[in-house]
Amino acid sequence: AEYLRLPHSLALIRLRNPPVNALSLAVVNGIREGLQKAMSDHTIKAIVVCGANDKFCAGADISSFSRSSPGISFGVVVDEIQRYEKPVVAAIRGVALGGGLELALGCHYRIAHAEARVGLPEVALGILPGARGTQLLPRLIGVPMSLDLITSGRPVGADEALKLGILDVVINSDPVEEAVKFSQEILDKPLEPRRLLNKSVPSLPNMDSIFSEAFAKVQKQYPGFLAPETSIQALQAAVNLPYKLGIKEEEKLALYLQKSGQARALQYVFFAESSVHKQSPPSVASWQTASPQPISSVGVLGLGTMGRGIAMCFAKAGIPVVAVESDPKQLEIAKKAVTSMLEREASKMQQSGRAWTKPTLTFSSSADMLCESGRFGQKTGKGWYQYDKPLGRVHRPDPWLSEFLSQYRETHHLESRSISQEEILERCLYSLINEGFRILGEGIAASPEQIDIIYLSGYGWPRYRGGPMFYAATVGLPVVLEKLQKYYTQNPDVPQLEPSDYLKKLAAHGNPPPKDWQSLAGPPGSKL
Ligand SMILES: CCCCCCC[C@H](O)CC(=O)SCCNC(=O)CCNC(=O)[C@H](O)C(C)(C)COP(=O)([O-])OP(=O)([O-])OC[C@H]1O[C@@H](n2cnc3c(N)ncnc32)[C@H](O)[C@@H]1OP(=O)([O-])[O-]
Ligand SMILES: NC(=O)c1ccc[n+]([C@@H]2O[C@H](COP(=O)([O-])OP(=O)(O)OC[C@H]3O[C@@H](n4cnc5c(N)ncnc54)[C@H](O)[C@@H]3O)[C@@H](O)[C@H]2O)c1
């Protein structure tokens, strides 16, 4: 931060840390030093705080989160500003987010440009506004709106912020110039009414029900996320405790979130999203040099109009097709249709003198066997389970099925064993992760972040677990490798469980973070 003396007995503290003036330790120290200078200089009557490059401040420096615990010491600075004996005016342009808004809440007045946005988006990073935000905002705008803004993390435009009472003045001109004028006008006004820390939270008769509704709402809206619920607890502390104790509770809850693991995952996602937007395809990938991958076999799910045609195309190209159809009637029709189409094709080829070999078409039989026994699922009251009635939803295990399965096992020489929840989870997730490593090794995916963002955006992977590749690093690559090796030894017929070379290479380095994978594993082999 820079310190400047302005005419009319004013000092200016300007945050400078491109691109968004994030609160690094150096910036925070700069603010503090500036305030001390202004305090000890008896010619200075008021201070204006602003940000360089048309942005006030986007909050804590997210990239430094893994190195320190954010928020704690900065909260002390926010309190110091409030207790300051000279007026401090925040001049906001661009954004005042997270710690940036907390800094502004510490100031005695807030002036913003009409296009500025302010907010406390910490929940999106798995944390809460831990530099007094949960204690000061409700003192300024009341509990219901603070609950809304803090649990959703949504920023608001200057006009809405003015209506809510977060901002004091909104202008269309330069907020620093306006703040300079403004500070001269308020020099003689008492500061005590402007110190939020000495105010109490506006009370409402139905506070208990407001909080219980808020808990119910976030549980429904953000299931599994810790930060929104924990933020509500911090707001409860603002209502129930004096400021001195409320800030201790905020600190305790902030630390709990910071250590929760969700924070690390969500902060990874913040940077992963930003890097994915900037990435171009890996250098090996190019339409000019790419050659088609060989296809050894094809699976078709559903033999309706499309499935039949698709199965036909591949069969005609001499590629073995495995098709699955759950409806026995459809299956019969499809078998006839595909066979007759192939026969017509074969006779055309024979007439033209070309050779034709019969392609392999394999149909899965297990669903057929159930259906052939008249078990069509809920609609007939029995399928893999027994239901309370046809079309009923209450299901229970069916002794018939045990008999059916034991016969099936005998026919196929299978041994029965119980499978734990852990094994199901590991076999599903680790084989998915293994495929992720394989496509990284092949250069088909440009980075682990790309795989993760696709899983978060398109497949419902919980955001607070960061994506499958980040999850692998959370579990530990050597653990994933060891488990895959174990399951592959037990199931040598499942190729998805065979650990990929890329995973082996990385696990030899221990458990490196995803951002280091590509440099450690070397350049991808190109199969494109
Ligand atoms: C010791 C200090 C303690 C302080 C304690 C404070 C406690 C507080 O409660 C916790 C927080 O404030 S939690 C924080 C709460 N605040 C937030 O959650 C705000 C998160 N940020 C945003 O929402 C958007 O970035 C903006 C709306 C600011 C700009 O959007 P846009 O115009 O579309 O631009 P863009 O492309 O998105 O970003 C441009 C570049 O800036 C980078 N960068 C951005 N913010 C950063 C940050 N805080 N940090 C670091 N870097 C940050 C971004 O990665 C990118 O870098 P690259 O190298 O060029 O790739
Ligand atoms: N028909 C088109 O022109 C067209 C064009 C583009 C895309 N599509 C899409 O292609 C898909 C198939 O279309 P279609 O026209 O062939 O539909 P369809 O209804 O004719 O065939 C779907 C078949 O899938 C079977 N099926 C359903 N669930 C199954 C399961 N779990 N396991 C095995 N079989 C199952 C059904 O019994 C049915 O025979 C649809 O998603 C459709 O939206 C169709």
XYZ file of C-alpha atoms and ligand atoms in Angstrom:
632
model
C 0.000 0.000 0.000
C 1.154 3.536 -0.746
C 0.891 6.507 1.591
C 0.324 9.983 0.131
C -0.183 13.363 1.745
C -2.942 15.313 0.001
C -3.814 18.994 0.251
C -6.386 20.063 2.895
C -4.764 18.016 5.698
C -5.695 14.692 4.167
C -3.797 11.430 3.773
C -4.432 8.786 1.119
C -3.700 5.088 1.580
C -3.779 3.322 -1.784
C -3.707 -0.494 -1.938
C -1.479 -1.684 -4.741
C -1.129 -5.370 -5.492
C -2.040 -6.187 -9.108
C -4.260 -7.493 -10.545
C -6.937 -7.153 -7.818
C -5.140 -5.557 -4.821
C -5.470 -8.779 -2.815
C -4.575 -8.475 0.846
C -1.122 -9.976 0.989
C 0.835 -9.609 4.216
C 2.764 -6.754 2.601
C -0.478 -4.926 1.723
C -1.846 -5.366 5.247
C 1.409 -4.116 6.768
C 1.335 -1.178 4.346
C -2.206 -0.227 5.480
C -1.124 -0.404 9.100
C 1.999 1.661 8.571
C -0.003 4.267 6.631
C -2.512 4.550 9.471
C 0.244 4.941 12.044
C 1.905 7.673 9.976
C -1.379 9.534 9.611
C -2.037 9.149 13.333
C 1.285 10.542 14.439
C 1.117 13.440 11.952
C -0.871 16.166 13.712
C -1.467 18.032 10.470
C -3.521 15.116 9.071
C -7.215 15.412 9.846
C -8.762 12.563 7.809
C -7.723 9.532 5.735
C -9.057 8.175 2.458
C -8.465 4.487 1.629
C -8.665 3.363 -2.018
C -7.233 0.785 -4.434
C -4.953 1.189 -7.436
C -5.972 0.276 -11.010
C -9.670 1.009 -10.609
C -10.247 -1.763 -8.047
C -10.664 -1.332 -4.322
C -9.746 -4.857 -3.154
C -10.808 -8.456 -3.944
C -10.046 -9.673 -0.408
C -7.437 -12.008 0.975
C -4.772 -13.348 -1.362
C -6.264 -16.778 -2.075
C -2.996 -18.160 -3.413
C -1.376 -17.676 0.009
C -4.099 -19.509 1.977
C -2.146 -22.747 2.198
C 0.760 -20.883 3.818
C -1.048 -18.911 6.548
C -4.373 -18.716 8.334
C -6.128 -15.742 6.757
C -8.314 -13.277 8.521
C -7.123 -13.434 12.064
C -4.573 -10.671 12.195
C -6.445 -8.606 9.603
C -9.470 -8.487 11.933
C -7.302 -6.603 14.418
C -6.520 -4.028 11.712
C -10.239 -3.650 10.941
C -10.889 -2.936 14.644
C -7.985 -0.498 14.858
C -9.435 1.531 11.979
C -12.832 1.694 13.680
C -11.291 2.925 16.952
C -9.156 5.474 15.118
C -9.631 9.060 16.283
C -9.555 10.557 12.764
C -12.249 9.815 10.159
C -11.345 7.111 7.642
C -13.318 7.054 4.363
C -13.278 4.117 1.928
C -13.380 5.145 -1.753
C -14.557 2.088 -3.698
C -14.197 1.452 -7.407
C -14.487 -1.948 -9.105
C -14.822 -4.518 -6.335
C -14.746 -4.605 -2.555
C -15.003 -8.333 -1.863
C -14.286 -10.489 1.179
C -11.510 -8.895 3.204
C -11.857 -5.870 0.886
C -15.397 -5.243 2.141
C -14.330 -6.026 5.717
C -11.702 -3.305 5.364
C -14.403 -0.927 4.116
C -16.699 -1.898 7.021
C -13.884 -0.932 9.373
C -13.814 2.543 7.775
C -16.195 5.154 9.178
C -17.749 5.983 5.786
C -18.036 4.176 2.424
C -18.305 5.969 -0.916
C -18.525 3.963 -4.148
C -18.774 4.361 -7.882
C -22.156 3.331 -9.323
C -20.565 0.391 -11.156
C -18.787 -0.995 -8.085
C -19.718 -4.378 -6.595
C -19.405 -5.348 -2.954
C -19.870 -8.694 -1.199
C -18.614 -11.412 1.095
C -18.031 -14.394 -1.267
C -15.971 -16.426 1.246
C -18.416 -19.385 1.354
C -17.502 -20.155 -2.269
C -13.962 -20.769 -1.016
C -15.138 -22.956 1.875
C -14.440 -20.311 4.536
C -16.324 -17.449 6.206
C -15.705 -13.684 6.400
C -13.208 -14.104 9.222
C -11.923 -10.542 9.598
C -15.039 -9.288 11.459
C -17.389 -9.580 8.457
C -19.871 -11.842 10.264
C -19.883 -9.500 13.262
C -19.941 -6.093 11.558
C -22.330 -6.653 8.631
C -25.341 -7.624 10.817
C -24.673 -4.550 13.001
C -24.912 -2.443 9.840
C -27.736 -4.047 7.807
C -29.456 -6.455 10.230
C -29.603 -10.234 10.409
C -31.938 -11.264 7.528
C -29.963 -9.495 4.772
C -26.612 -10.496 6.302
C -27.761 -14.122 6.290
C -28.692 -13.826 2.635
C -25.444 -12.162 1.528
C -23.037 -14.228 3.633
C -24.556 -17.687 3.067
C -24.971 -17.158 -0.680
C -21.740 -15.191 -1.138
C -23.467 -13.165 -3.864
C -22.013 -9.727 -4.512
C -24.371 -6.766 -4.873
C -24.157 -3.737 -7.113
C -23.601 -0.260 -5.647
C -27.272 0.756 -5.931
C -28.488 -2.251 -3.971
C -25.671 -1.816 -1.447
C -26.743 1.796 -0.955
C -30.349 0.741 -0.331
C -29.217 -1.910 2.122
C -27.097 0.641 3.998
C -23.712 -0.945 3.218
C -22.660 2.185 1.310
C -23.172 5.812 2.361
C -22.764 7.537 -1.005
C -22.891 6.277 -4.616
C -21.637 8.551 -7.392
C -20.933 8.402 -11.115
C -17.650 10.294 -10.855
C -14.269 9.446 -9.305
C -14.901 8.072 -5.775
C -11.490 9.241 -4.514
C -12.219 12.860 -5.478
C -15.651 12.558 -3.908
C -14.159 11.023 -0.738
C -11.668 13.886 -0.481
C -14.517 16.433 -0.622
C -16.693 14.361 1.669
C -14.018 13.978 4.372
C -13.713 17.737 4.691
C -17.465 17.992 5.234
C -17.568 15.448 8.047
C -14.450 16.544 9.948
C -16.440 17.915 12.851
C -18.946 15.094 13.072
C -18.611 12.660 16.007
C -17.062 9.305 15.058
C -18.676 7.181 17.727
C -21.978 6.600 15.827
C -19.854 5.409 12.861
C -18.048 2.688 14.849
C -19.912 -0.510 14.054
C -18.142 -2.514 16.744
C -19.826 -0.439 19.450
C -23.318 -0.889 17.991
C -25.605 -3.771 18.736
C -27.265 -5.965 16.113
C -30.817 -4.649 15.390
C -33.051 -7.047 17.308
C -36.115 -8.763 15.884
C -38.812 -10.610 17.828
C -38.543 -13.788 15.739
C -34.754 -14.183 15.702
C -34.884 -17.916 16.618
C -37.164 -18.792 13.722
C -35.103 -16.637 11.319
C -32.038 -18.704 12.208
C -33.790 -22.082 12.086
C -35.238 -21.222 8.669
C -31.774 -20.154 7.506
C -30.251 -23.478 8.619
C -33.014 -25.431 6.835
C -32.566 -23.329 3.680
C -28.809 -23.812 3.355
C -29.044 -27.534 4.114
C -31.414 -27.829 1.174
C -29.666 -25.399 -1.143
C -26.035 -26.359 -0.449
C -26.161 -29.975 0.790
C -22.839 -31.198 2.153
C -21.214 -27.738 2.196
C -19.888 -26.750 5.630
C -19.247 -23.035 5.123
C -22.844 -21.724 4.772
C -24.005 -23.431 7.990
C -20.908 -22.395 9.890
C -21.419 -18.791 8.738
C -24.914 -18.875 10.250
C -23.388 -19.976 13.554
C -21.029 -16.981 13.378
C -24.004 -14.667 12.754
C -25.784 -16.207 15.749
C -22.729 -15.296 17.806
C -23.065 -11.696 16.590
C -26.621 -11.646 17.952
C -26.056 -13.530 21.201
C -22.631 -12.331 22.325
C -20.975 -8.964 22.942
C -18.566 -7.918 20.177
C -15.463 -8.995 22.102
C -16.731 -12.567 22.431
C -18.430 -12.632 19.031
C -15.123 -12.034 17.254
C -13.543 -14.894 19.231
C -16.329 -17.203 18.046
C -15.891 -15.967 14.451
C -12.168 -16.706 14.723
C -12.819 -20.219 16.094
C -15.354 -21.063 13.358
C -13.080 -19.601 10.643
C -10.211 -21.824 11.788
C -12.476 -24.873 11.843
C -13.450 -24.236 8.200
C -9.920 -23.459 7.121
C -8.840 -26.875 8.395
C -11.909 -28.751 7.126
C -10.506 -29.934 3.794
C -13.495 -28.426 1.950
C -11.699 -25.066 1.971
C -8.636 -26.569 0.308
C -10.808 -28.266 -2.327
C -12.857 -25.135 -3.090
C -9.770 -22.938 -3.310
C -8.244 -25.467 -5.713
C -11.459 -25.208 -7.780
C -11.193 -21.386 -7.846
C -7.776 -21.538 -9.503
C -8.619 -24.634 -11.595
C -11.610 -22.839 -13.162
C -9.516 -19.813 -13.919
C -6.681 -21.878 -15.483
C -9.094 -24.002 -17.540
C -10.578 -20.866 -19.070
C -7.129 -19.825 -20.192
C -5.850 -23.196 -21.434
C -5.488 -24.134 -25.061
C -5.273 -27.772 -26.224
C -2.000 -29.578 -25.449
C 0.662 -28.911 -28.063
C 0.552 -32.515 -29.277
C -3.149 -32.219 -30.158
C -3.871 -30.917 -33.608
C -6.427 -31.741 -36.242
C -3.615 -31.722 -38.793
C -1.512 -34.419 -37.128
C -4.224 -36.457 -35.363
C -4.913 -39.958 -36.641
C -7.959 -42.056 -35.671
C -7.730 -44.386 -32.661
C -8.225 -48.074 -33.502
C -11.587 -49.342 -32.224
C -11.559 -52.966 -31.095
C -15.163 -53.339 -29.954
C -18.279 -51.262 -29.406
C -21.041 -51.306 -26.784
C -24.568 -50.178 -27.636
C -27.091 -49.477 -24.872
C -30.691 -49.814 -26.000
C -31.707 -51.345 -29.290
C -34.425 -48.905 -30.315
C -34.443 -46.931 -33.530
C -30.991 -45.430 -32.998
C -29.322 -48.362 -31.275
C -30.188 -50.785 -34.086
C -28.778 -48.459 -36.715
C -25.625 -47.835 -34.704
C -25.088 -51.577 -34.032
C -25.560 -52.197 -37.753
C -22.987 -49.605 -38.807
C -20.256 -51.049 -36.622
C -21.140 -54.632 -37.465
C -20.921 -53.754 -41.161
C -17.466 -52.267 -40.549
C -16.395 -55.616 -39.063
C -16.175 -54.270 -35.503
C -17.603 -56.605 -32.807
C -20.702 -55.117 -31.131
C -22.038 -55.887 -27.662
C -25.605 -54.627 -27.301
C -27.762 -54.443 -24.177
C -31.556 -54.101 -24.318
C -33.715 -54.235 -21.200
C -37.073 -54.751 -22.895
C -37.397 -58.386 -24.078
C -39.954 -57.497 -26.771
C -37.713 -54.764 -28.138
C -34.815 -57.195 -28.004
C -36.665 -59.764 -30.114
C -37.667 -57.134 -32.671
C -34.130 -55.730 -32.721
C -32.496 -59.129 -33.141
C -34.715 -59.857 -36.131
C -34.239 -56.378 -37.589
C -30.446 -56.379 -37.217
C -30.090 -59.935 -38.502
C -32.272 -59.286 -41.549
C -30.479 -56.002 -42.295
C -27.122 -57.788 -42.071
C -28.337 -60.635 -44.238
C -29.594 -58.196 -46.870
C -26.238 -56.447 -46.721
C -24.409 -59.792 -47.007
C -26.417 -60.917 -50.013
C -25.760 -57.562 -51.716
C -22.038 -58.018 -51.085
C -22.087 -61.643 -52.286
C -23.900 -60.597 -55.461
C -21.206 -58.023 -56.070
C -18.517 -60.689 -55.461
C -17.169 -59.254 -52.189
C -16.357 -61.509 -49.222
C -18.367 -61.187 -46.001
C -17.620 -62.571 -42.559
C -20.326 -62.772 -39.928
C -19.714 -60.137 -37.214
C -19.953 -60.974 -33.523
C -23.070 -59.695 -31.746
C -23.204 -60.510 -28.058
C -26.284 -59.800 -25.944
C -26.194 -59.619 -22.158
C -28.441 -62.281 -20.665
C -28.887 -61.478 -16.991
C -31.733 -58.977 -17.392
C -33.359 -61.333 -19.932
C -33.340 -64.158 -17.424
C -35.185 -62.084 -14.845
C -37.699 -60.848 -17.412
C -38.206 -64.355 -18.788
C -39.250 -65.367 -15.280
C -41.984 -62.702 -15.446
C -40.086 -60.317 -13.170
C -40.364 -56.882 -14.801
C -39.553 -54.814 -11.695
C -41.901 -52.463 -9.842
C -44.711 -52.707 -12.397
C -45.117 -56.470 -11.792
C -44.297 -56.189 -8.071
C -41.068 -58.166 -8.440
C -37.720 -57.841 -10.153
C -34.399 -57.849 -8.305
C -36.613 -57.267 -5.222
C -40.060 -58.139 -4.036
C -42.399 -55.130 -3.838
C -45.384 -54.627 -1.525
C -47.702 -54.695 -4.570
C -47.527 -54.221 -8.349
C -46.397 -50.591 -8.926
C -45.549 -50.449 -5.191
C -42.395 -48.735 -3.984
C -41.662 -50.614 -0.750
C -39.124 -53.294 -1.560
C -37.544 -56.141 0.375
C -35.095 -58.912 -0.471
C -36.620 -61.858 -2.277
C -35.627 -65.444 -1.354
C -36.321 -66.345 -5.014
C -33.384 -64.182 -6.015
C -30.960 -66.014 -3.699
C -31.952 -69.248 -5.390
C -31.639 -67.649 -8.840
C -28.218 -66.239 -8.019
C -26.876 -69.456 -6.528
C -27.867 -71.294 -9.725
C -26.273 -68.527 -11.781
C -23.068 -68.811 -9.747
C -23.016 -72.572 -10.169
C -23.450 -72.299 -13.946
C -20.697 -69.707 -14.257
C -18.417 -71.184 -11.569
C -18.496 -68.063 -9.423
C -17.852 -67.936 -5.684
C -20.020 -65.744 -3.482
C -18.477 -63.168 -1.168
C -19.635 -60.045 0.619
C -18.487 -56.718 -0.813
C -17.991 -53.799 1.594
C -19.206 -50.228 0.928
C -15.536 -49.224 0.920
C -14.697 -51.673 -1.864
C -17.648 -50.479 -3.960
C -16.582 -46.849 -3.524
C -12.922 -47.560 -4.215
C -13.473 -49.751 -7.233
C -15.835 -47.229 -8.823
C -13.862 -44.077 -8.006
C -10.327 -45.384 -8.349
C -11.017 -46.921 -11.748
C -12.489 -43.562 -12.841
C -9.388 -41.794 -11.472
C -7.145 -44.394 -13.145
C -8.757 -43.565 -16.485
C -8.102 -39.878 -15.719
C -4.396 -40.658 -15.272
C -4.438 -42.705 -18.471
C -5.846 -39.857 -20.562
C -3.378 -37.433 -18.959
C -0.559 -39.804 -19.918
C -1.920 -40.001 -23.449
C -2.180 -36.219 -23.723
C -5.923 -36.434 -24.387
C -6.674 -34.231 -21.358
C -4.482 -31.151 -21.084
C -4.316 -31.050 -17.276
C -5.817 -32.640 -14.149
C -7.714 -29.378 -13.603
C -9.549 -29.896 -16.926
C -10.740 -33.354 -15.873
C -11.849 -31.998 -12.497
C -13.755 -29.051 -13.922
C -15.588 -31.330 -16.374
C -16.601 -33.577 -13.472
C -17.754 -30.623 -11.357
C -19.656 -28.925 -14.170
C -21.074 -31.886 -16.041
C -21.266 -34.917 -13.774
C -22.410 -33.607 -10.389
C -19.143 -34.350 -8.573
C -19.379 -32.451 -5.230
C -17.544 -29.152 -5.610
C -16.259 -29.327 -2.050
C -14.284 -32.438 -2.963
C -12.530 -30.646 -5.804
C -13.006 -33.232 -8.606
C -11.732 -36.811 -9.040
C -8.073 -35.942 -9.658
C -7.930 -33.572 -6.679
C -9.682 -36.280 -4.650
C -6.938 -38.739 -5.644
C -4.359 -36.335 -4.225
C -6.453 -36.004 -1.058
C -6.519 -39.779 -0.589
C -2.827 -39.989 -1.568
C -1.535 -41.300 -4.908
C 0.411 -44.192 -3.301
C -2.842 -45.320 -1.597
C -4.802 -45.158 -4.857
C -2.049 -47.125 -6.610
C -1.864 -49.777 -3.902
C -5.647 -50.268 -3.887
C -5.830 -50.492 -7.677
C -3.030 -53.052 -7.638
C -4.910 -55.080 -5.037
C -8.227 -54.989 -6.907
C -6.583 -55.732 -10.228
C -4.859 -58.808 -8.777
C -8.252 -59.957 -7.502
C -10.034 -59.101 -10.786
C -7.568 -59.554 -13.648
C -10.522 -59.560 -16.086
C -11.275 -55.871 -15.336
C -8.719 -53.843 -17.336
C -9.951 -50.540 -15.817
C -8.344 -51.606 -12.549
C -4.866 -52.077 -13.981
C -2.857 -49.114 -12.612
C -1.847 -46.714 -15.376
C 1.847 -45.997 -15.977
C 1.219 -42.300 -15.385
C -0.113 -42.979 -11.889
C 2.841 -45.271 -11.166
C 5.310 -42.574 -12.248
C 3.673 -39.960 -10.038
C 3.233 -42.206 -7.007
C 6.993 -42.874 -7.153
C 7.354 -39.193 -6.127
C 5.059 -39.661 -3.113
C 1.911 -37.557 -3.251
C 2.658 -34.458 -5.359
C -0.141 -31.853 -5.765
C -2.003 -31.859 -9.142
C -0.278 -28.670 -10.317
C 3.095 -30.534 -10.283
C 1.926 -33.730 -11.999
C 2.763 -32.801 -15.539
C 6.274 -31.594 -14.806
C 6.991 -34.732 -12.745
C 5.495 -37.284 -15.127
C 7.144 -35.820 -18.216
C 5.545 -34.951 -21.544
C 2.471 -36.970 -22.513
C 2.721 -39.699 -25.122
C 0.563 -38.697 -28.077
C -2.169 -41.100 -29.101
C -4.086 -38.366 -30.869
C -3.015 -11.554 5.589
C -4.305 -11.091 4.949
C -5.539 -11.589 5.566
C -6.805 -11.087 4.965
C -8.020 -11.700 5.622
C -9.306 -11.526 4.873
C -10.340 -12.478 5.383
C -11.446 -12.626 4.406
O -12.631 -12.852 5.113
C -11.162 -13.766 3.459
C -11.191 -13.363 2.037
O -11.149 -12.226 1.675
S -11.292 -14.633 0.909
C -11.260 -13.847 -0.667
C -12.577 -13.355 -1.037
N -12.548 -12.820 -2.365
C -12.926 -13.519 -3.454
O -13.371 -14.627 -3.354
C -12.781 -12.807 -4.762
C -12.391 -13.777 -5.848
N -12.175 -13.123 -7.104
C -13.163 -12.812 -7.960
O -14.335 -12.990 -7.677
C -12.780 -12.262 -9.302
O -11.449 -12.631 -9.548
C -12.879 -10.740 -9.409
C -14.362 -10.349 -9.370
C -12.135 -10.039 -8.311
C -12.268 -10.279 -10.766
O -12.858 -11.018 -11.789
P -12.312 -10.907 -13.285
O -12.206 -9.474 -13.660
O -13.184 -11.801 -14.100
O -10.829 -11.467 -13.233
P -10.283 -12.947 -12.853
O -9.738 -13.574 -14.078
O -11.280 -13.714 -12.031
O -9.097 -12.547 -11.874
C -7.959 -11.853 -12.346
C -6.741 -12.395 -11.664
O -6.817 -12.109 -10.262
C -6.657 -13.300 -9.511
N -7.440 -13.142 -8.276
C -8.710 -12.710 -8.171
N -9.064 -12.635 -6.873
C -7.964 -13.029 -6.161
C -7.722 -13.145 -4.778
N -8.651 -12.809 -3.860
N -6.516 -13.584 -4.397
C -5.573 -13.906 -5.297
N -5.755 -13.806 -6.628
C -6.945 -13.360 -7.044
C -7.171 -14.393 -10.417
O -6.695 -15.666 -10.018
C -6.610 -13.929 -11.762
O -5.213 -14.219 -11.725
P -4.401 -14.597 -13.060
O -3.003 -14.746 -12.589
O -4.639 -13.456 -14.007
O -5.033 -15.886 -13.514
N -34.428 -41.315 -32.982
C -33.712 -40.286 -33.318
O -33.819 -39.714 -34.419
C -32.693 -39.744 -32.382
C -31.819 -38.767 -32.852
C -30.823 -38.276 -32.008
C -30.746 -38.746 -30.720
N -31.609 -39.673 -30.245
C -31.446 -40.146 -28.889
O -30.938 -41.486 -28.911
C -31.474 -42.234 -27.822
C -32.199 -43.470 -28.330
O -33.212 -43.050 -29.222
P -34.196 -44.058 -29.939
O -35.001 -43.258 -30.878
O -33.436 -45.212 -30.436
O -35.135 -44.466 -28.703
P -36.033 -45.765 -28.536
O -37.030 -45.458 -27.491
O -36.490 -46.237 -29.858
O -34.994 -46.838 -27.983
C -34.436 -46.788 -26.699
C -34.242 -48.247 -26.289
O -33.457 -48.292 -25.100
C -33.954 -49.339 -24.265
N -33.487 -49.065 -22.915
C -33.911 -48.121 -22.057
N -33.226 -48.188 -20.921
C -32.333 -49.185 -21.053
C -31.347 -49.739 -20.205
N -31.145 -49.242 -18.990
N -30.604 -50.772 -20.662
C -30.789 -51.258 -21.880
N -31.737 -50.798 -22.739
C -32.493 -49.757 -22.326
C -35.439 -49.221 -24.426
O -36.095 -50.424 -24.048
C -35.551 -48.956 -25.935
O -35.645 -50.143 -26.682
C -32.389 -41.277 -27.077
O -31.655 -40.722 -26.012
C -32.723 -40.242 -28.121
O -33.059 -39.005 -27.507
C -32.575 -40.200 -31.081
